[in-house]
Amino acid sequence: MSLDLEANIVETAYARWAPIYDAVCGPIMVPGRRAAAQAARAIGGRILEVGVGTGLSFDDYDHGTQITGIDMSAPMLEKARAKMASGRYPFVKAVHQMDAHRMTFDDATFDCVVAQFVITLVAQPEQVLCECARVVKPGGRIILVNHLYSEVGVAAVVERWAAQRTRALGLRPEFPFARLQAWAQSSENAILVERRKIAPFGLYTLVCFERTGVSAAA
Ligand SMILES: C[S@@+](CC[C@H](N)C(=O)[O-])C[C@H]1O[C@@H](n2cnc3c(N)ncnc32)[C@H](O)[C@@H]1O
């Protein structure tokens, strides 16, 4: 049986999450979100946030960046648009309702693609990674942050137990790093450049891929 989540489960789950998402998930995910945005800011320029959700990450960007967000959940995007309307985030250029498996952007549109707490939820993670590699420029980066499966120890046992019970919440606690590594090894245009646990508790892992190939500007 495939352990991948189905798109309709994710859409239903995030329609329910949207009203309470910032209060519940805001504080606990802060270290991961900040680390990913910091890595993206170091690159700067045009940044795509895949699975931008309610726009909680907007606070972590600045005028050195131009943010575009996509998400498949209309209720989550409604919250993001309300934040944009506050006028506090002029560097957030647009958010679009779009499935990360089939993005409508041209090849090599962005300097950096960021996905915070998303890759473990999408129906086909490898397809989403291929799409990220397609829309990022050669030399650009794909930055993921997530809780990844603890392959050994008590945490691994708990995550295996929780896996079947958290499906309806749109969660997948048992997603392994090995799957991301295998994608990079099979990819013709991306290499793995970083894997790092995020302080303070090492609960989240930041994974970074670089898009290979020759930049049009070179
Ligand atoms: C856990 S939330 C993370 C939101 C945000 N990145 C954050 O850190 O707060 C996951 C988000 O991914 C979105 N998502 C899941 N599958 C998606 C897909 N195939 N395409 C676009 N967005 C997707 C969900 O709708 C949800 O808003």
Tab-separated table of C-alpha atoms and ligand atoms in Angstrom:
chain	number	residue	atom	x	y	z
A	1	MET	CA	0.000	0.000	0.000
A	2	SER	CA	1.337	3.461	-0.856
A	3	LEU	CA	1.966	5.646	2.173
A	4	ASP	CA	1.703	8.800	0.084
A	5	LEU	CA	-1.116	11.163	0.918
A	6	GLU	CA	-3.873	11.789	-1.589
A	7	ALA	CA	-4.521	15.334	-2.804
A	8	ASN	CA	-8.169	15.329	-1.708
A	9	ILE	CA	-7.202	14.367	1.855
A	10	VAL	CA	-4.706	17.243	1.966
A	11	GLU	CA	-7.215	19.759	0.583
A	12	THR	CA	-9.910	18.728	3.061
A	13	ALA	CA	-7.440	18.753	5.943
A	14	TYR	CA	-6.113	22.255	5.183
A	15	ALA	CA	-9.590	23.697	4.726
A	16	ARG	CA	-10.076	22.641	8.361
A	17	TRP	CA	-6.644	23.813	9.479
A	18	ALA	CA	-6.885	27.301	7.914
A	19	PRO	CA	-8.834	29.108	10.706
A	20	ILE	CA	-6.543	27.810	13.475
A	21	TYR	CA	-3.292	27.218	11.587
A	22	ASP	CA	-1.380	30.337	12.689
A	23	ALA	CA	-2.227	29.858	16.352
A	24	VAL	CA	-1.456	26.126	16.417
A	25	CYS	CA	1.394	25.704	13.935
A	26	GLY	CA	2.902	29.184	14.051
A	27	PRO	CA	4.960	28.925	17.235
A	28	ILE	CA	6.117	25.283	16.981
A	29	MET	CA	7.455	25.602	13.456
A	30	VAL	CA	9.276	28.923	13.918
A	31	PRO	CA	12.864	27.577	14.056
A	32	GLY	CA	12.454	25.578	10.841
A	33	ARG	CA	10.692	28.372	9.012
A	34	ARG	CA	13.330	30.943	10.009
A	35	ALA	CA	16.243	28.703	9.014
A	36	ALA	CA	14.767	28.088	5.560
A	37	ALA	CA	14.008	31.763	4.953
A	38	GLN	CA	17.481	32.761	6.141
A	39	ALA	CA	19.049	30.351	3.629
A	40	ALA	CA	16.766	31.749	0.906
A	41	ARG	CA	17.590	35.359	1.815
A	42	ALA	CA	21.282	34.559	1.388
A	43	ILE	CA	20.447	33.857	-2.269
A	44	GLY	CA	17.913	36.682	-2.637
A	45	GLY	CA	16.099	37.680	-5.804
A	46	ARG	CA	12.963	35.886	-6.990
A	47	ILE	CA	11.868	33.302	-4.456
A	48	LEU	CA	9.047	30.813	-4.888
A	49	GLU	CA	7.384	29.543	-1.724
A	50	VAL	CA	5.746	26.223	-2.532
A	51	GLY	CA	2.886	25.459	-0.128
A	52	VAL	CA	3.002	29.014	1.206
A	53	GLY	CA	-0.079	28.316	3.354
A	54	THR	CA	-1.299	31.292	5.372
A	55	GLY	CA	1.889	33.263	4.686
A	56	LEU	CA	3.419	32.778	8.116
A	57	SER	CA	6.873	33.032	6.537
A	58	PHE	CA	6.279	36.560	5.174
A	59	ASP	CA	7.765	37.997	8.381
A	60	ASP	CA	11.047	36.199	7.637
A	61	TYR	CA	11.695	37.914	4.282
A	62	ASP	CA	12.761	41.454	3.412
A	63	HIS	CA	13.231	43.878	0.548
A	64	GLY	CA	16.161	41.904	-0.871
A	65	THR	CA	13.640	39.315	-2.046
A	66	GLN	CA	10.566	39.125	-4.265
A	67	ILE	CA	8.252	36.435	-2.991
A	68	THR	CA	5.745	34.459	-5.038
A	69	GLY	CA	3.688	31.839	-3.214
A	70	ILE	CA	1.623	28.905	-4.398
A	71	ASP	CA	-0.725	26.632	-2.497
A	72	MET	CA	-3.520	24.279	-3.484
A	73	SER	CA	-5.721	25.300	-0.542
A	74	ALA	CA	-7.985	28.300	-1.183
A	75	PRO	CA	-8.790	28.785	2.550
A	76	MET	CA	-5.063	28.863	3.431
A	77	LEU	CA	-4.391	31.361	0.614
A	78	GLU	CA	-7.236	33.569	1.789
A	79	LYS	CA	-5.292	34.049	5.046
A	80	ALA	CA	-2.091	34.788	3.109
A	81	ARG	CA	-3.908	37.392	0.988
A	82	ALA	CA	-5.227	39.072	4.151
A	83	LYS	CA	-1.625	39.425	5.377
A	84	MET	CA	-0.608	40.906	1.996
A	85	ALA	CA	-3.481	43.391	2.203
A	86	SER	CA	-2.059	44.741	5.483
A	87	GLY	CA	0.649	46.468	3.432
A	88	ARG	CA	3.411	45.081	5.664
A	89	TYR	CA	4.860	42.820	2.982
A	90	PRO	CA	5.410	44.808	-0.236
A	91	PHE	CA	8.060	42.282	-1.271
A	92	VAL	CA	5.386	39.574	-1.516
A	93	LYS	CA	4.403	39.966	-5.162
A	94	ALA	CA	1.655	37.359	-5.611
A	95	VAL	CA	0.144	34.157	-4.319
A	96	HIS	CA	-1.569	31.705	-6.660
A	97	GLN	CA	-3.762	28.684	-6.155
A	98	MET	CA	-1.681	26.049	-7.901
A	99	ASP	CA	-0.757	22.397	-7.500
A	100	ALA	CA	2.987	21.963	-6.929
A	101	HIS	CA	2.920	18.836	-9.125
A	102	ARG	CA	1.998	20.947	-12.162
A	103	MET	CA	3.258	24.497	-11.868
A	104	THR	CA	2.415	26.950	-14.615
A	105	PHE	CA	5.678	28.926	-14.349
A	106	ASP	CA	8.232	28.933	-17.155
A	107	ASP	CA	11.470	26.998	-16.768
A	108	ALA	CA	14.208	28.794	-14.775
A	109	THR	CA	11.901	31.523	-13.428
A	110	PHE	CA	13.173	31.705	-9.823
A	111	ASP	CA	16.518	32.177	-8.059
A	112	CYS	CA	15.399	29.970	-5.215
A	113	VAL	CA	12.497	27.645	-4.387
A	114	VAL	CA	11.533	27.105	-0.747
A	115	ALA	CA	9.138	24.514	0.626
A	116	GLN	CA	8.546	24.709	4.351
A	117	PHE	CA	6.729	21.734	5.879
A	118	VAL	CA	5.331	20.675	2.513
A	119	ILE	CA	7.344	17.950	0.766
A	120	THR	CA	6.196	15.211	3.147
A	121	LEU	CA	2.539	16.075	2.433
A	122	VAL	CA	2.363	16.171	-1.325
A	123	ALA	CA	0.967	13.176	-3.184
A	124	GLN	CA	4.110	12.600	-5.292
A	125	PRO	CA	7.170	14.202	-3.654
A	126	GLU	CA	9.561	13.245	-6.473
A	127	GLN	CA	7.336	14.886	-9.075
A	128	VAL	CA	7.152	18.066	-6.971
A	129	LEU	CA	10.952	18.076	-6.618
A	130	CYS	CA	11.294	17.734	-10.408
A	131	GLU	CA	8.944	20.691	-10.841
A	132	CYS	CA	10.989	22.723	-8.325
A	133	ALA	CA	14.170	21.871	-10.272
A	134	ARG	CA	12.466	22.901	-13.516
A	135	VAL	CA	11.341	26.353	-12.324
A	136	VAL	CA	14.584	27.292	-10.505
A	137	LYS	CA	17.470	28.785	-12.460
A	138	PRO	CA	20.709	26.843	-12.974
A	139	GLY	CA	22.899	27.629	-9.958
A	140	GLY	CA	19.782	28.339	-7.884
A	141	ARG	CA	18.692	26.371	-4.851
A	142	ILE	CA	15.770	24.307	-3.627
A	143	ILE	CA	15.455	24.599	0.155
A	144	LEU	CA	13.238	22.238	2.121
A	145	VAL	CA	12.543	22.198	5.811
A	146	ASN	CA	10.579	19.480	7.528
A	147	HIS	CA	10.390	17.004	10.279
A	148	LEU	CA	11.911	13.900	8.696
A	149	TYR	CA	11.481	10.328	9.861
A	150	SER	CA	13.739	9.237	12.715
A	151	GLU	CA	15.048	6.022	11.172
A	152	VAL	CA	16.122	4.456	14.499
A	153	GLY	CA	15.203	4.569	18.184
A	154	VAL	CA	12.022	5.287	20.122
A	155	ALA	CA	11.049	8.212	17.881
A	156	ALA	CA	10.983	5.875	14.867
A	157	VAL	CA	8.614	3.474	16.658
A	158	VAL	CA	6.302	6.344	17.685
A	159	GLU	CA	6.304	7.809	14.170
A	160	ARG	CA	5.450	4.421	12.610
A	161	TRP	CA	2.574	4.068	15.070
A	162	ALA	CA	1.370	7.633	14.426
A	163	ALA	CA	1.624	7.331	10.654
A	164	GLN	CA	-1.728	5.659	10.005
A	165	ARG	CA	-3.536	7.746	12.612
A	166	THR	CA	-2.511	11.181	11.334
A	167	ARG	CA	-3.431	10.728	7.652
A	168	ALA	CA	-6.775	12.550	7.966
A	169	LEU	CA	-4.984	15.535	9.521
A	170	GLY	CA	-2.904	15.880	6.358
A	171	LEU	CA	0.281	14.760	8.149
A	172	ARG	CA	2.925	12.154	7.282
A	173	PRO	CA	5.349	11.791	10.203
A	174	GLU	CA	7.243	8.811	8.750
A	175	PHE	CA	8.816	10.438	5.664
A	176	PRO	CA	12.545	9.467	5.429
A	177	PHE	CA	15.514	11.598	4.341
A	178	ALA	CA	16.607	8.642	2.165
A	179	ARG	CA	13.755	9.406	-0.224
A	180	LEU	CA	15.035	12.946	-0.838
A	181	GLN	CA	18.577	11.655	-1.244
A	182	ALA	CA	17.437	9.015	-3.746
A	183	TRP	CA	15.652	11.683	-5.791
A	184	ALA	CA	18.849	13.793	-5.978
A	185	GLN	CA	20.891	10.752	-6.989
A	186	SER	CA	18.507	9.986	-9.838
A	187	SER	CA	18.097	13.618	-10.909
A	188	GLU	CA	19.875	14.875	-14.000
A	189	ASN	CA	19.775	18.513	-12.931
A	190	ALA	CA	19.996	18.712	-9.133
A	191	ILE	CA	22.507	17.724	-6.485
A	192	LEU	CA	22.196	17.528	-2.715
A	193	VAL	CA	24.355	20.234	-1.122
A	194	GLU	CA	23.230	20.387	2.499
A	195	ARG	CA	21.448	18.414	5.203
A	196	ARG	CA	21.353	20.047	8.615
A	197	LYS	CA	19.370	19.606	11.822
A	198	ILE	CA	17.852	22.844	13.086
A	199	ALA	CA	18.563	24.023	16.635
A	200	PRO	CA	17.388	24.089	19.372
A	201	PHE	CA	16.034	20.512	19.462
A	202	GLY	CA	16.993	19.124	16.074
A	203	LEU	CA	13.332	18.355	15.442
A	204	TYR	CA	13.446	19.773	11.935
A	205	THR	CA	15.901	19.154	9.114
A	206	LEU	CA	16.895	21.611	6.425
A	207	VAL	CA	17.733	19.992	3.086
A	208	CYS	CA	19.167	21.971	0.198
A	209	PHE	CA	19.612	21.003	-3.459
A	210	GLU	CA	21.429	22.998	-6.108
A	211	ARG	CA	20.156	23.184	-9.668
A	212	THR	CA	22.975	22.181	-11.963
A	213	GLY	CA	23.467	23.257	-15.569
A	214	VAL	CA	24.563	26.417	-17.262
A	215	SER	CA	22.836	29.667	-16.406
A	216	ALA	CA	21.583	31.688	-19.396
A	217	ALA	CA	23.332	34.696	-17.832
A	218	ALA	CA	26.729	32.907	-17.741
B	1	LIG	C1	1.978	22.294	6.870
B	1	LIG	S1	1.374	23.493	5.744
B	1	LIG	C2	2.815	24.554	5.615
B	1	LIG	C3	2.447	25.962	5.247
B	1	LIG	C4	3.626	26.957	5.286
B	1	LIG	N1	4.684	26.564	4.368
B	1	LIG	C5	4.161	27.118	6.688
B	1	LIG	O1	5.341	26.828	6.928
B	1	LIG	O2	3.393	27.530	7.564
B	1	LIG	C6	1.408	22.649	4.176
B	1	LIG	C7	0.831	23.457	3.045
B	1	LIG	O3	1.115	22.775	1.820
B	1	LIG	C8	-0.016	22.886	0.976
B	1	LIG	N2	0.035	21.816	-0.038
B	1	LIG	C9	-0.062	20.489	0.152
B	1	LIG	N3	0.026	19.831	-1.009
B	1	LIG	C10	0.195	20.780	-1.977
B	1	LIG	C11	0.347	20.736	-3.393
B	1	LIG	N4	0.338	19.582	-4.064
B	1	LIG	N5	0.495	21.889	-4.074
B	1	LIG	C12	0.495	23.084	-3.411
B	1	LIG	N6	0.358	23.183	-2.067
B	1	LIG	C13	0.205	22.052	-1.361
B	1	LIG	C14	-1.189	22.758	1.943
B	1	LIG	O4	-2.389	23.261	1.369
B	1	LIG	C15	-0.683	23.590	3.118
B	1	LIG	O5	-1.043	24.946	3.012
